[in-house]
Short mmCIF file of C-alpha atoms in Angstrom, two decimals:
data_model
loop_
_atom_site.label_atom_id
_atom_site.label_comp_id
_atom_site.label_asym_id
_atom_site.label_seq_id
_atom_site.Cartn_x
_atom_site.Cartn_y
_atom_site.Cartn_z
CA UNK A 1 -4.41 8.83 51.93
CA UNK A 2 -1.45 11.04 52.94
CA UNK A 3 0.37 13.48 50.66
CA UNK A 4 3.17 10.99 49.92
CA UNK A 5 0.68 8.32 48.83
CA UNK A 6 -1.22 10.90 46.79
CA UNK A 7 1.97 12.03 45.02
CA UNK A 8 2.96 8.41 44.31
CA UNK A 9 -0.48 7.72 42.87
CA UNK A 10 -0.32 10.79 40.65
CA UNK A 11 3.08 9.64 39.37
CA UNK A 12 1.66 6.19 38.57
CA UNK A 13 -1.35 7.69 36.79
CA UNK A 14 0.97 9.91 34.71
CA UNK A 15 3.01 6.80 33.86
CA UNK A 16 -0.19 5.01 32.82
CA UNK A 17 -1.10 7.91 30.52
CA UNK A 18 2.42 7.93 29.04
CA UNK A 19 2.31 4.18 28.33
CA UNK A 20 -1.06 4.53 26.60
CA UNK A 21 0.01 7.55 24.52
CA UNK A 22 3.13 5.70 23.34
CA UNK A 23 0.97 2.67 22.43
CA UNK A 24 -1.50 4.92 20.63
CA UNK A 25 1.19 6.75 18.65
CA UNK A 26 3.01 3.54 17.73
CA UNK A 27 -0.14 1.92 16.38
CA UNK A 28 -1.21 4.99 14.41
CA UNK A 29 2.19 4.97 12.66
CA UNK A 30 1.93 1.18 12.34
CA UNK A 31 -1.31 1.35 10.37
CA UNK A 32 0.44 3.43 7.69
CA UNK A 33 3.57 1.24 7.61
CA UNK A 34 1.53 -1.98 7.51
CA UNK A 35 -0.72 -0.67 4.74
CA UNK A 36 2.33 0.06 2.56
CA UNK A 37 3.92 -3.33 3.39
CA UNK A 38 0.67 -5.28 2.88
CA UNK A 39 -0.06 -3.71 -0.51
CA UNK A 40 3.48 -4.17 -1.82
CA UNK A 41 3.68 -7.82 -0.63
CA UNK A 42 -0.02 -8.64 -1.20
CA UNK A 43 0.07 -10.00 2.34
CA UNK A 44 -3.17 -10.86 4.09
CA UNK A 45 -1.25 -11.33 7.35
CA UNK A 46 0.18 -7.81 7.26
CA UNK A 47 -3.20 -6.33 6.34
CA UNK A 48 -4.77 -8.23 9.22
CA UNK A 49 -2.10 -7.03 11.61
CA UNK A 50 -3.05 -3.50 10.59
CA UNK A 51 -6.61 -4.27 11.73
CA UNK A 52 -5.21 -5.51 15.03
CA UNK A 53 -3.50 -2.13 15.41
CA UNK A 54 -6.92 -0.49 15.09
CA UNK A 55 -8.21 -2.62 17.99
CA UNK A 56 -5.19 -1.65 20.07
CA UNK A 57 -5.85 2.04 19.30
CA UNK A 58 -9.41 1.56 20.53
CA UNK A 59 -8.25 -0.18 23.71
CA UNK A 60 -5.70 2.56 24.47
CA UNK A 61 -8.36 5.22 23.96
CA UNK A 62 -10.63 3.40 26.43
CA UNK A 63 -7.89 3.33 29.08
CA UNK A 64 -7.05 7.02 28.59
CA UNK A 65 -10.75 7.77 29.08
CA UNK A 66 -10.91 5.57 32.19
CA UNK A 67 -7.76 7.04 33.77
CA UNK A 68 -9.31 10.51 33.39
CA UNK A 69 -12.14 9.61 35.76
CA UNK A 70 -12.90 7.50 38.79
CA UNK A 71 -15.53 5.12 40.00
CA UNK A 72 -16.33 1.44 39.83
CA UNK A 73 -19.07 1.93 37.21
CA UNK A 74 -16.62 3.63 34.86
CA UNK A 75 -14.09 0.82 35.37
CA UNK A 76 -16.69 -1.88 34.63
CA UNK A 77 -17.78 -0.09 31.47
CA UNK A 78 -14.17 0.36 30.31
CA UNK A 79 -13.43 -3.33 30.93
CA UNK A 80 -16.44 -4.35 28.84
CA UNK A 81 -15.28 -2.14 25.97
CA UNK A 82 -11.85 -3.82 26.10
CA UNK A 83 -13.60 -7.21 26.19
CA UNK A 84 -15.42 -6.32 22.97
CA UNK A 85 -12.05 -5.46 21.44
CA UNK A 86 -10.72 -8.90 22.41
CA UNK A 87 -13.81 -10.57 20.91
CA UNK A 88 -13.35 -8.66 17.63
CA UNK A 89 -9.68 -9.64 17.60
CA UNK A 90 -10.58 -13.34 18.07
CA UNK A 91 -13.14 -13.21 15.24
CA UNK A 92 -10.71 -11.43 12.94
CA UNK A 93 -7.92 -13.95 13.64
CA UNK A 94 -10.23 -16.93 13.20
CA UNK A 95 -11.65 -15.69 9.90
CA UNK A 96 -8.32 -14.50 8.50
CA UNK A 97 -6.39 -17.63 9.45
CA UNK A 98 -9.06 -19.95 8.06
CA UNK A 99 -9.40 -17.97 4.83
CA UNK A 100 -5.63 -17.95 4.21
CA UNK A 101 -5.33 -21.70 4.88
CA UNK A 102 -8.33 -22.64 2.72
CA UNK A 103 -7.41 -20.36 -0.18
CA UNK A 104 -3.72 -21.24 -0.11
CA UNK A 105 -2.91 -17.55 -0.60
CA UNK A 106 0.84 -16.99 -0.83
CA UNK A 107 2.16 -13.50 -0.11
CA UNK A 108 5.43 -12.15 -1.50
CA UNK A 109 8.42 -11.69 0.87
CA UNK A 110 8.36 -8.35 2.70
CA UNK A 111 11.52 -6.86 4.19
CA UNK A 112 9.51 -3.87 5.49
CA UNK A 113 6.96 -6.19 7.10
CA UNK A 114 9.69 -8.31 8.72
CA UNK A 115 11.47 -5.25 10.10
CA UNK A 116 8.32 -3.56 11.40
CA UNK A 117 6.84 -6.65 13.08
CA UNK A 118 10.19 -7.47 14.73
CA UNK A 119 10.48 -4.01 16.28
CA UNK A 120 6.75 -3.92 17.11
CA UNK A 121 6.96 -7.21 19.02
CA UNK A 122 9.78 -5.83 21.20
CA UNK A 123 7.97 -2.51 21.79
CA UNK A 124 4.64 -4.16 22.64
CA UNK A 125 6.21 -6.64 25.09
CA UNK A 126 7.96 -3.73 26.85
CA UNK A 127 4.76 -1.65 27.00
CA UNK A 128 2.74 -4.65 28.22
CA UNK A 129 5.17 -5.20 31.10
CA UNK A 130 4.98 -1.51 32.01
CA UNK A 131 1.16 -1.54 31.97
CA UNK A 132 1.00 -4.70 34.08
CA UNK A 133 3.36 -3.22 36.68
CA UNK A 134 1.66 0.20 36.75
CA UNK A 135 -1.85 -1.29 36.73
CA UNK A 136 -0.96 -3.54 39.66
CA UNK A 137 0.56 -0.66 41.62
CA UNK A 138 -2.58 1.43 40.97
CA UNK A 139 -4.88 -1.55 41.56
CA UNK A 140 -6.47 -0.62 38.23
CA UNK A 141 -8.05 -3.63 36.46
CA UNK A 142 -8.63 -1.65 33.26
CA UNK A 143 -4.95 -0.79 32.79
CA UNK A 144 -3.93 -4.38 33.65
CA UNK A 145 -6.46 -5.79 31.18
CA UNK A 146 -5.37 -3.43 28.42
CA UNK A 147 -1.81 -4.51 29.17
CA UNK A 148 -2.91 -8.01 28.16
CA UNK A 149 -4.30 -6.55 24.91
CA UNK A 150 -0.84 -5.11 24.31
CA UNK A 151 0.76 -8.47 25.16
CA UNK A 152 -1.48 -10.20 22.61
CA UNK A 153 -0.53 -7.50 20.10
CA UNK A 154 3.13 -8.38 20.73
CA UNK A 155 2.40 -12.10 20.38
CA UNK A 156 0.56 -11.44 17.14
CA UNK A 157 3.49 -9.37 15.86
CA UNK A 158 5.82 -12.27 16.71
CA UNK A 159 3.49 -14.76 14.97
CA UNK A 160 3.25 -12.59 11.85
CA UNK A 161 7.04 -12.15 11.92
CA UNK A 162 7.56 -15.91 12.16
CA UNK A 163 5.14 -16.48 9.30
CA UNK A 164 6.86 -13.83 7.14
CA UNK A 165 10.28 -15.33 7.87
CA UNK A 166 9.18 -18.90 7.18
CA UNK A 167 7.47 -17.80 3.96
CA UNK A 168 10.48 -15.76 2.88
CA UNK A 169 13.20 -18.25 3.82
CA UNK A 170 11.51 -21.65 3.42
CA UNK A 171 8.34 -21.06 1.40
CA UNK A 172 6.14 -22.25 4.30
CA UNK A 173 3.18 -19.96 3.55
CA UNK A 174 0.83 -21.74 5.99
CA UNK A 175 2.91 -20.98 9.14
CA UNK A 176 1.40 -17.55 9.76
CA UNK A 177 -2.31 -18.51 9.64
CA UNK A 178 -1.60 -21.57 11.79
CA UNK A 179 -0.01 -19.38 14.48
CA UNK A 180 -3.12 -17.20 14.37
CA UNK A 181 -5.22 -20.00 15.87
CA UNK A 182 -3.05 -19.97 19.02
CA UNK A 183 -3.79 -16.26 19.46
CA UNK A 184 -7.53 -16.89 19.04
CA UNK A 185 -7.33 -18.98 22.21
CA UNK A 186 -5.63 -16.19 24.18
CA UNK A 187 -8.11 -13.57 22.99
CA UNK A 188 -11.13 -15.75 23.87
CA UNK A 189 -9.64 -16.48 27.29
CA UNK A 190 -9.52 -12.74 27.97
CA UNK A 191 -13.13 -12.34 26.80
CA UNK A 192 -14.16 -15.05 29.26
CA UNK A 193 -12.17 -13.40 32.06
CA UNK A 194 -13.74 -9.98 31.45
CA UNK A 195 -17.35 -10.99 30.96
CA UNK A 196 -17.71 -14.08 33.15
CA UNK A 197 -15.37 -13.51 36.12
CA UNK A 198 -15.70 -11.26 39.12
CA UNK A 199 -13.43 -8.17 39.07
#
């Protein structure tokens, strides 16, 4: 590798770190905002989205750890940790969505929840695109995989937003948990890709 390639790689690694630190900071703030919104609206969906933020924090921490070192063994271990995060996300979505549908729990409208999930969806989609591009340029499967975690986080934010809007505007309380089942599929697909495909 020549000095130009080495400099380009260092720039990409720095970009990867920056993307992960922004994701980490956003989700740490999000846990606080979502806790306030969930309690005030008695919203299971918002509380659950806060748990999703915890998984995203864990995934970002794994990638920061992986970018700090090298080696195929470290990459495989980091991928498996992200896979566990996806599995936990799928279980959480399945349990939460089923419980909300069966119980018929109806949250109050939440302007704070609507505003935060709308902005979060846009931020997560932007970060996911950046991670996918940077991970591909670095040929780093861990960063690319965590970019898919971020994409799912954005999709979940959009689903929660849609549910909050439909509940607030049309009284359709069941829209949010129904959308959660779609995200279970995406999360399980990533688990399968990580644990049962060659990387």
